[in-house]
Structures are given as C-alpha cells and as structure tokens.
PDB file of C-alpha atoms in Angstrom:
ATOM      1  CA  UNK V   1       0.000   0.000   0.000  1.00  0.00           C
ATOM      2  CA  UNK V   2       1.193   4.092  -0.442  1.00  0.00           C
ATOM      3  CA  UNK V   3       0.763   6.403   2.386  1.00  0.00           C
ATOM      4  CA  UNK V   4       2.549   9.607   3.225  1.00  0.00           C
ATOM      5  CA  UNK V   5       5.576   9.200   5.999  1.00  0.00           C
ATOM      6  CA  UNK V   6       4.215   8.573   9.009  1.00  0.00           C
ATOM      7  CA  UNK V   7       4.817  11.362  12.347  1.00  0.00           C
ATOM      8  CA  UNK V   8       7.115   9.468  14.578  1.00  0.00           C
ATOM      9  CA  UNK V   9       9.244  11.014  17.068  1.00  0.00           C
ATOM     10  CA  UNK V  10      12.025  13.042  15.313  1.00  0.00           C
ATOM     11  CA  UNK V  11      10.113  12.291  11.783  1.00  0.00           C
ATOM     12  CA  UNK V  12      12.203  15.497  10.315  1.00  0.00           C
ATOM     13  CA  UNK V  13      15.415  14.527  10.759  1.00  0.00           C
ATOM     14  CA  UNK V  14      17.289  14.517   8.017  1.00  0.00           C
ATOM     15  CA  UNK V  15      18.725  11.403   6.839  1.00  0.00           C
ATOM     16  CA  UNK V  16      20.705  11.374   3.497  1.00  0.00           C
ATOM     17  CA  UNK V  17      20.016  12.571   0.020  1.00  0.00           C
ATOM     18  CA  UNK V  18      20.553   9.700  -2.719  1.00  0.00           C
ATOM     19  CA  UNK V  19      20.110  10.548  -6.769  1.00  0.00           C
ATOM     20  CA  UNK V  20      16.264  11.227  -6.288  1.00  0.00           C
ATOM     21  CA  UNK V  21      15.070  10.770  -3.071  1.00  0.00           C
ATOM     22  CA  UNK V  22      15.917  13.164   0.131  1.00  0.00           C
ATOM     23  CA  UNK V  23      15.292  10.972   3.166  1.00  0.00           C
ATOM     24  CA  UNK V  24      13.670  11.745   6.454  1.00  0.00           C
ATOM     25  CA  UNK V  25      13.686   9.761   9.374  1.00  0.00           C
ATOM     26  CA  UNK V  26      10.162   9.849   8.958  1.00  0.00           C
ATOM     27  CA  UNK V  27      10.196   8.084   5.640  1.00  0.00           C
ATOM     28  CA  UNK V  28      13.091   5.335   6.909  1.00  0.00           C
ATOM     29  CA  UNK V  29      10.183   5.040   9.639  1.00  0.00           C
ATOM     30  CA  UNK V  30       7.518   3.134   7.179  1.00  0.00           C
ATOM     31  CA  UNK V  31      10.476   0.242   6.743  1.00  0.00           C
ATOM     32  CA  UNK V  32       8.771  -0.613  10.311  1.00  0.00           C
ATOM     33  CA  UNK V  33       6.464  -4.008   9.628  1.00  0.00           C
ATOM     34  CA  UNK V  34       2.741  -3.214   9.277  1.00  0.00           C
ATOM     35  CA  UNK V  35       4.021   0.404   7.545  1.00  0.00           C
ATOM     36  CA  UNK V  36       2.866   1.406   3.599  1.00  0.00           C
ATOM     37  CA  UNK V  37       6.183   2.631   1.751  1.00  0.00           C
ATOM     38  CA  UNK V  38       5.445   6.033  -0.003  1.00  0.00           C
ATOM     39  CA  UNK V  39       7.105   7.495  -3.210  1.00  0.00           C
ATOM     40  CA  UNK V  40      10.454   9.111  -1.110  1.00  0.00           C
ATOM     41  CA  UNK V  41      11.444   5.154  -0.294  1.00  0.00           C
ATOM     42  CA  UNK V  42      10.433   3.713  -3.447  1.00  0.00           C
ATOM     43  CA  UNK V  43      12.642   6.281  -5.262  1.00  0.00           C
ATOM     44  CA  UNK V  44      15.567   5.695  -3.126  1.00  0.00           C
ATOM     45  CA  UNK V  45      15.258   2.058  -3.787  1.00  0.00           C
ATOM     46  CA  UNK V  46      14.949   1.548  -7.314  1.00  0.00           C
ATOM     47  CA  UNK V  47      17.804   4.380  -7.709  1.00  0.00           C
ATOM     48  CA  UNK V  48      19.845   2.120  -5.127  1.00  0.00           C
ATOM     49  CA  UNK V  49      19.465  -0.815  -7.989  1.00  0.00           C
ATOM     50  CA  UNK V  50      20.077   1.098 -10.886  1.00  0.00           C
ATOM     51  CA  UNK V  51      23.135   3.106  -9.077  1.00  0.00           C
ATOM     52  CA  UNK V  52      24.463  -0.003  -6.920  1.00  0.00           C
ATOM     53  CA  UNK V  53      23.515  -3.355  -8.092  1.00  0.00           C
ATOM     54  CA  UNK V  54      22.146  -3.051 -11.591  1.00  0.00           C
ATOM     55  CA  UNK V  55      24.843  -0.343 -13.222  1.00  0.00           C
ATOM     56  CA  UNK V  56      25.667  -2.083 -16.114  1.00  0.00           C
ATOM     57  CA  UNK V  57      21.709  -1.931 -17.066  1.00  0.00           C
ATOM     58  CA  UNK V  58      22.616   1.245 -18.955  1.00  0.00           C
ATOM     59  CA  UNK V  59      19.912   0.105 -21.630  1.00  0.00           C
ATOM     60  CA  UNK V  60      17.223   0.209 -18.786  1.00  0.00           C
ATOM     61  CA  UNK V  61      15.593   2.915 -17.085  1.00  0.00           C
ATOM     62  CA  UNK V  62      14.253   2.488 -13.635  1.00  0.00           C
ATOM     63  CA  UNK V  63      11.413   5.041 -13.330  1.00  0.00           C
ATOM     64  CA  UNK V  64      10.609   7.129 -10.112  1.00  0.00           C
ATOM     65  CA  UNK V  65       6.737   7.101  -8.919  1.00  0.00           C
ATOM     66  CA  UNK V  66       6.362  10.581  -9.806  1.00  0.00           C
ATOM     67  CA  UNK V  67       6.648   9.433 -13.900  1.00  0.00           C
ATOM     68  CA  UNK V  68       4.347   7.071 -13.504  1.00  0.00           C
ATOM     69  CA  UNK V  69       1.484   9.981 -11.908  1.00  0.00           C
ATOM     70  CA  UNK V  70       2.771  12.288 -14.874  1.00  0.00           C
ATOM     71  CA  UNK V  71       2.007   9.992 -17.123  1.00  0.00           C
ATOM     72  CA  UNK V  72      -1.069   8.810 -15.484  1.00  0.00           C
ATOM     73  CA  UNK V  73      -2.502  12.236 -14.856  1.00  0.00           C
ATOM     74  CA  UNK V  74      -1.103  14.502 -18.388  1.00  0.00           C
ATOM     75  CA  UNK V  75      -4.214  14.077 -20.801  1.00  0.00           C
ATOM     76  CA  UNK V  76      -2.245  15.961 -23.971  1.00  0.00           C
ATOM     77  CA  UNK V  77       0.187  13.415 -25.505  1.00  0.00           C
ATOM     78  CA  UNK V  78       2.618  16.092 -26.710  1.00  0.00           C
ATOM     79  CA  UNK V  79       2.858  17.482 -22.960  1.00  0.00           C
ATOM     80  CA  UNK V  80       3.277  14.141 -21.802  1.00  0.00           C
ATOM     81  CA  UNK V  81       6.310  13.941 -24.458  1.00  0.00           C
ATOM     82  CA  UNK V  82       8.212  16.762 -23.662  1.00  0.00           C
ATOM     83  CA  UNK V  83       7.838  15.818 -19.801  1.00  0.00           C
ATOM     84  CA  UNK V  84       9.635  12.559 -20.274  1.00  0.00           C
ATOM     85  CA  UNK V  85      11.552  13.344 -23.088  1.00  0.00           C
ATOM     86  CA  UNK V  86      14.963  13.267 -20.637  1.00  0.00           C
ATOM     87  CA  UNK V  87      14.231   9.408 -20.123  1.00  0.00           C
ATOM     88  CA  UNK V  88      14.482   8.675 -23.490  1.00  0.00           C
ATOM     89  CA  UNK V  89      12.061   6.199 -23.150  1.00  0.00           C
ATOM     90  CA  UNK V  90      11.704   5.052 -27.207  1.00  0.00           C
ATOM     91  CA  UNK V  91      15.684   3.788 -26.577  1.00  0.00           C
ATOM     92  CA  UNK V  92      15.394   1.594 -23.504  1.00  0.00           C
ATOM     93  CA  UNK V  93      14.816  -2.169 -23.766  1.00  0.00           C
ATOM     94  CA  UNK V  94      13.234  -2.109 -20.197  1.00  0.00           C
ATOM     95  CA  UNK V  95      11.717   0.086 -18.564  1.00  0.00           C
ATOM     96  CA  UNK V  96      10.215  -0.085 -14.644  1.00  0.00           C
ATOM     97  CA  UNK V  97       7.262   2.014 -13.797  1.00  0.00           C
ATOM     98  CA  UNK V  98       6.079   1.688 -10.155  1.00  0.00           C
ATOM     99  CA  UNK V  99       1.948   1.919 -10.205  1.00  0.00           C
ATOM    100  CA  UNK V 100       0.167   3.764  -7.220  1.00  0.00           C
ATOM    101  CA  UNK V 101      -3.646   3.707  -7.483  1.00  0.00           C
ATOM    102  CA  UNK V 102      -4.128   6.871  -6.260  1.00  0.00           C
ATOM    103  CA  UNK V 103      -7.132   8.489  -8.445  1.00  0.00           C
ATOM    104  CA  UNK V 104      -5.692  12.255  -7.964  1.00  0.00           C
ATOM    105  CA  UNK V 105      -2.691  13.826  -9.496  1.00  0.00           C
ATOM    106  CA  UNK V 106      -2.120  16.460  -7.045  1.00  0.00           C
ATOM    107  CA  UNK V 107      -2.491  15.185  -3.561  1.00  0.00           C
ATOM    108  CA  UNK V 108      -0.874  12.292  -1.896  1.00  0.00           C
ATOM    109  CA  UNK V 109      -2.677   9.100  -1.301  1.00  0.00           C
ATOM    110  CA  UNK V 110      -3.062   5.994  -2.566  1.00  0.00           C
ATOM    111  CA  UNK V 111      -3.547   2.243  -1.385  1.00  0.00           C
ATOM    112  CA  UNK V 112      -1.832   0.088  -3.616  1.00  0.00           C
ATOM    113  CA  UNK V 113       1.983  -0.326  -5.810  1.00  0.00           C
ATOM    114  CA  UNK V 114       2.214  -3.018  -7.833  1.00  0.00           C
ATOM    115  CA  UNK V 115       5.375  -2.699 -10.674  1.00  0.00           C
ATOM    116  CA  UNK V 116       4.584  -2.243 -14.442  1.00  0.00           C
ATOM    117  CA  UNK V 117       7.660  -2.967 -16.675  1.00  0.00           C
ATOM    118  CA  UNK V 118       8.461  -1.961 -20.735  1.00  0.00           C
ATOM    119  CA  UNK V 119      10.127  -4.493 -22.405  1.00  0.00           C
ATOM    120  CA  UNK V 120      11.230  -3.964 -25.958  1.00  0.00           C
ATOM    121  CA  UNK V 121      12.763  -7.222 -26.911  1.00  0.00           C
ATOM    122  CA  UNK V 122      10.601  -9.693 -25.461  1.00  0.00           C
ATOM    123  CA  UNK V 123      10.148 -12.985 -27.862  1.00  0.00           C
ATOM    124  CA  UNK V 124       6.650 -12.239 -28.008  1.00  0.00           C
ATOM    125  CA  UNK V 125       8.042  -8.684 -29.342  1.00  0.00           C
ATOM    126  CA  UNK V 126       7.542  -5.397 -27.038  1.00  0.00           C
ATOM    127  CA  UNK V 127       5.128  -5.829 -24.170  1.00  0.00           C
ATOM    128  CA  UNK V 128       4.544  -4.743 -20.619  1.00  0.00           C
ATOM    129  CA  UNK V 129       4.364  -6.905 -18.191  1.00  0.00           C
ATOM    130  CA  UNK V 130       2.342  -6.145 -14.808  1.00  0.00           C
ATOM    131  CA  UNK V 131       3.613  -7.529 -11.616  1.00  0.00           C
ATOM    132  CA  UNK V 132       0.952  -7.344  -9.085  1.00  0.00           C
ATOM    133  CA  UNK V 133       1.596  -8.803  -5.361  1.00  0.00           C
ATOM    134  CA  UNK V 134      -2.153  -8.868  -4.633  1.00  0.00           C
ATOM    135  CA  UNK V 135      -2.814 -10.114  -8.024  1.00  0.00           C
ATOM    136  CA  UNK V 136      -5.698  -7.902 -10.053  1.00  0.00           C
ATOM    137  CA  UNK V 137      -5.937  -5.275  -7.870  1.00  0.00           C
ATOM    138  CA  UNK V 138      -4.041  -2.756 -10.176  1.00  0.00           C
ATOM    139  CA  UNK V 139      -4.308  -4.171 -13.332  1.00  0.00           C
ATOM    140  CA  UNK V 140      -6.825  -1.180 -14.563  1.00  0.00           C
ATOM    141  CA  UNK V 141      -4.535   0.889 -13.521  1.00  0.00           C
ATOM    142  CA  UNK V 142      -1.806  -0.129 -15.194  1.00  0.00           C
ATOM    143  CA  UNK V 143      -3.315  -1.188 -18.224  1.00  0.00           C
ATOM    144  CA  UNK V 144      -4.128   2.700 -18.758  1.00  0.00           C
ATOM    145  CA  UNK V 145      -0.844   3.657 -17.635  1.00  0.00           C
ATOM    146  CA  UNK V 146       0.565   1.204 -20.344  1.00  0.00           C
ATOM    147  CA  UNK V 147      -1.719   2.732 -22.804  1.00  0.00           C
ATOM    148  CA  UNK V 148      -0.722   6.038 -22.344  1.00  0.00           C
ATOM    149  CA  UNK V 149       3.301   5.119 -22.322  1.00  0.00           C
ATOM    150  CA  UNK V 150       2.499   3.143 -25.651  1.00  0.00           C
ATOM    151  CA  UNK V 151       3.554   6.137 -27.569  1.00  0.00           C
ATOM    152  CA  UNK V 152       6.400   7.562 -25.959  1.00  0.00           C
ATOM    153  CA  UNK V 153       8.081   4.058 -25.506  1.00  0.00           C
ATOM    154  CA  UNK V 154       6.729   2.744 -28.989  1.00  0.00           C
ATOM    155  CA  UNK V 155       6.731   5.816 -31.376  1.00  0.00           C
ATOM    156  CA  UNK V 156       6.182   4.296 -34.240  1.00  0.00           C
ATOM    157  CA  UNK V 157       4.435   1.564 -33.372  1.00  0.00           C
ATOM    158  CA  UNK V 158       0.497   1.410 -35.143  1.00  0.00           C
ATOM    159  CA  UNK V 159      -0.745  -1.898 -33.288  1.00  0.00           C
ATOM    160  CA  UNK V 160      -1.744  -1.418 -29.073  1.00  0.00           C
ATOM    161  CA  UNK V 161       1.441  -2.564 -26.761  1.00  0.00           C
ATOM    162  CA  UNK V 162       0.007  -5.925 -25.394  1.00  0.00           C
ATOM    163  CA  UNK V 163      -0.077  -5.623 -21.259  1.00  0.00           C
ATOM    164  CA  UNK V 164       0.504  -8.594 -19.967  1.00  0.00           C
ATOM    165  CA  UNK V 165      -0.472  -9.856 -16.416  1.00  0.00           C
ATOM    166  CA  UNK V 166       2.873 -12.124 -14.725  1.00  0.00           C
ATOM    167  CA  UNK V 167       3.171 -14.263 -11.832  1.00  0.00           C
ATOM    168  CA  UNK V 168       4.009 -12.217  -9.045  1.00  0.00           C
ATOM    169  CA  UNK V 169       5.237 -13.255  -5.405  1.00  0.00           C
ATOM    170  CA  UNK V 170       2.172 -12.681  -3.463  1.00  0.00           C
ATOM    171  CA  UNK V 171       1.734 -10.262  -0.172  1.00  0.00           C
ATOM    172  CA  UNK V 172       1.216 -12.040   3.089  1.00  0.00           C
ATOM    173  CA  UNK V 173      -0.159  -9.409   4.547  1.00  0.00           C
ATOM    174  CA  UNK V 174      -1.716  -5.802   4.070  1.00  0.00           C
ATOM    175  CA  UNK V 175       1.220  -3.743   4.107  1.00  0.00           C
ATOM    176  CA  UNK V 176       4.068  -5.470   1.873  1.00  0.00           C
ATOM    177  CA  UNK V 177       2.595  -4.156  -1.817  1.00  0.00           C
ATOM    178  CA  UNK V 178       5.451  -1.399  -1.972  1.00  0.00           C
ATOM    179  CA  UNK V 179       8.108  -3.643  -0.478  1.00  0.00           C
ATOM    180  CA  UNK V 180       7.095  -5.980  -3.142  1.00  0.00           C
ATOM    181  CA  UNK V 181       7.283  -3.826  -6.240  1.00  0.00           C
ATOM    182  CA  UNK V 182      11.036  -2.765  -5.024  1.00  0.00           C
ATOM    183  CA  UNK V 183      11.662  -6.218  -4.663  1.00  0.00           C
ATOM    184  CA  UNK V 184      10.910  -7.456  -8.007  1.00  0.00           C
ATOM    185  CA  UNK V 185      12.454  -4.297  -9.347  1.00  0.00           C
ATOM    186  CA  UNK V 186      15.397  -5.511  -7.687  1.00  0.00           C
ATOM    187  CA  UNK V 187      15.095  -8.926  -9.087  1.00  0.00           C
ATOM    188  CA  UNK V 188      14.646  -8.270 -12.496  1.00  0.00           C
ATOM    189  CA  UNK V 189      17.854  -5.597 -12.476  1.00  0.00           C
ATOM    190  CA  UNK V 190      19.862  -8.018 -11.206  1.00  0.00           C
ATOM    191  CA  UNK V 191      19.039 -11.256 -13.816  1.00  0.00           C
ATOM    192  CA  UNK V 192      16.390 -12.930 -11.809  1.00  0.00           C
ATOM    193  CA  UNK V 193      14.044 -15.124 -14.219  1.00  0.00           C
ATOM    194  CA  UNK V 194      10.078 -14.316 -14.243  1.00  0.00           C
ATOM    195  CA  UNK V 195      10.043 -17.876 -13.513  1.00  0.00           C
ATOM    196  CA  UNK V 196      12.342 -17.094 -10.059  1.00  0.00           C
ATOM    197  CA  UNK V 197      10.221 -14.007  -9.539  1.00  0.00           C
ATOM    198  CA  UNK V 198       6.972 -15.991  -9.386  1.00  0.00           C
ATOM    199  CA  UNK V 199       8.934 -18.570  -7.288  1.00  0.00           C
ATOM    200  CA  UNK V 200       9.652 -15.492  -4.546  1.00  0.00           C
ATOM    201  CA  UNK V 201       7.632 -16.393  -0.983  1.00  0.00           C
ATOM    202  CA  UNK V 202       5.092 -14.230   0.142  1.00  0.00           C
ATOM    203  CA  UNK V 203       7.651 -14.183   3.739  1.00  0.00           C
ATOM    204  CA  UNK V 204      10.342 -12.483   1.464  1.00  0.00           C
ATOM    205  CA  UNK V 205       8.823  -8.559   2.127  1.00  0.00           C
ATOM    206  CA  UNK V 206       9.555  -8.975   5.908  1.00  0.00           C
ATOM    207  CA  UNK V 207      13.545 -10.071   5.053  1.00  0.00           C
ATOM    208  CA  UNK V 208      13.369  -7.196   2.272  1.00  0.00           C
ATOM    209  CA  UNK V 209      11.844  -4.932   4.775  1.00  0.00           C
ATOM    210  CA  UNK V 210      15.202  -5.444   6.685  1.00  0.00           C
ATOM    211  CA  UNK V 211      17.731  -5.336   3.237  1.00  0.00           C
ATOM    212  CA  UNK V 212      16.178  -1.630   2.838  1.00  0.00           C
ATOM    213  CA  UNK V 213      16.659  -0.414   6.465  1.00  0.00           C
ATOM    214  CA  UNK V 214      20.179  -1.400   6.295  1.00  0.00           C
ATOM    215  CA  UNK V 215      20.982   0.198   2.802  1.00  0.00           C
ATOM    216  CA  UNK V 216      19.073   3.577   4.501  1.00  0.00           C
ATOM    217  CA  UNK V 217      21.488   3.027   7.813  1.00  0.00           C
ATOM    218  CA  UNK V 218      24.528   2.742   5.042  1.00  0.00           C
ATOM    219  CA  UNK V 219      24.003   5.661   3.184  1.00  0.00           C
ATOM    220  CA  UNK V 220      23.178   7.532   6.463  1.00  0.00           C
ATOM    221  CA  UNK V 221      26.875   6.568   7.978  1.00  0.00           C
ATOM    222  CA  UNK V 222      28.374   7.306   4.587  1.00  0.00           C
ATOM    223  CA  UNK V 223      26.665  10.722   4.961  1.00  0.00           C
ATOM    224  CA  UNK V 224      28.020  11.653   8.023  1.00  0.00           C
ATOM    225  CA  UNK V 225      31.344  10.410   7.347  1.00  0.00           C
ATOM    226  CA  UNK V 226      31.535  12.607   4.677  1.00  0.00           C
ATOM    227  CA  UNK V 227      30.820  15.550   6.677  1.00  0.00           C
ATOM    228  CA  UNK V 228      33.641  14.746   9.248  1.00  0.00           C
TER     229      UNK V 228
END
C-alpha cells in the first residue's frame, strides 16, 4: 500500500540525500512491519538498484513514482512527451514504472503499488508486463498507464502494446505491496528469471523490509562520514 511518511518522534530529521530521493527519518520510519512505503522510499530504492547493483543496465531505465502519476494524470500526448523526453524512453529495452492507485494527481494518497515494466525485446516482441503482489488489484490501472506510455516508448508503433499480467510473489499481509514492487524491481535488475520471480515467498517482504533499512542506515553513515 502508499501512504505519506508517518509522524514518529524526530520524523524530520534529516537522513541522506541519494540521486532522487531526500530521506527523512520519517520516511526510513515506514520500513517498520505493518508500515505502507510512499514514493520518497520507493525512489531511493529503485535508484539504489540502478546506481548499486544493476549499473551495467545502462539500456534500462528504472522510473521514479512521480513518472508514472505524470504519465497517469497529463491528458495531452505532446505534454506528456516533452515531460519525459529526458528518459528517453523510445531507446530503452526495459523500462520499470512503479503503479500507485491513487485516483488524484495532485495530492498524496493511494492504497496500492504493484510494478509495471516496458520491455522492448521480449520474444513475443515489445510488451509490458504487470507484476501485481495482490494479483488484479491494479491491473486497470496499469493497463491505462501502459496505454498512455504506448507512444512515448513505442513511437512508431500502429498496433496497441500488449499488457501482460505475470506471476508475481504474493503479499502475506496488508502492508508489503510497496516492499514488493522494489523487490521485483530488484530482481529483475539483477538477472532474476520471471520464472524465479513468481517462485519469490510471500515471507520475502519482511527479510526485504530489513535489506532496505540497512541500505538507509549505510548511506546515512556514509553521509556523516563525509561531513567529518
């Protein structure tokens, strides 16, 4: 699920800025079980696989939430152009959107993430594919998303961009939909099959939970190292 960071004690604190993301203590707060991630920690994760375990991917682009809501949200297809011209889109072979379901473009909200991923040399030819821990509960969403990416990622392309449902590791639990869409991210960047992917155990977002606290904690020491 999405939600806005949560007020704990101290929730301003500043923790580290990382490519995208600027994180609060408030936002390493919703790695906490039972929390929903929002956009901040989604960003900083998917940049932490592009930046630190995927770099070689240079043929991939790993999309922030907010993409995902421009594209979602920008009704004139030569707007939505020029706003993601810089990602060069029509180039990549893959491409990773992360898919809230909030209905509003300019407030924060949501309930769901699920991932929705570009790619342009499938054997099939170029599909999306929508991975979906609590299977069907985004697929409208994404499906629209997918239709309005069609033409940025597909220029030329005359025939619709088939979106294709895949086996997803399923939540356990009400919480684990963001930790979930990082974690197949993660998976794909780093060479995992779909076949693996659908193998994943719905226990997995608890241990992956963990895996993103500690890269927060590292990048919070290498911050204040740096300062000394």
């Amino acid at each position: 699920a999405a939600a806005s960071a949560a007020s704990f004690p101290g929730a301003t604190e500043h923790w580290f800025d990382y490519c995208g993301a600027s994180v609060y203590q408030a936002d390493v707060d919703l790695l906490r079980p039972g929390q929903w991630l929002n956009d901040i920690v989604i960003t900083f994760a998917v940049d932490y696989v592009s930046h630190e375990l995927a770099p070689d991917r240079t043929s991939w682009r790993f999309c922030h939430p907010p993409v995902s809501a421009i594209a979602r949200f920008e009704d004139d297809p030569e707007d939505l152009r020029h706003s993601l011209f810089s990602l060069r889109l029509e180039s990549r072979d893959v491409a990773l959107f992360p898919v809230n379901d909030n209905p509003f473009g300019h407030v924060a909200g949501g309930t769901h993430w699920s991932l929705l991923v570009f790619r342009r040399r499938d054997p099939e030819g170029p599909r999306f594919l929508h991975f979906d821990s609590r299977a069907g509960s985004n697929a409208a969403v994404a499906k629209d998303l997918a239709g309005r990416l069609a033409k940025i990622v597909c220029p030329d392309r005359f025939s619709p961009v088939p979106v294709v449902e895949a086996a997803c590791p399923q939540q356990n639990n009400s919480s684990d939909c963001g930790v979930f869409t990082v974690l197949v991210a993660e998976a794909l960047g780093t060479g995992a099959t779909d076949e693996a992917i659908a193998a994943i155990p719905g226990t997995a977002g608890a241990a992956h939970r963990r895996t993103l606290l500690a890269r927060c904690e590292e990048m919070r020491r290498k911050t204040a190292a740096a300062k000394d």
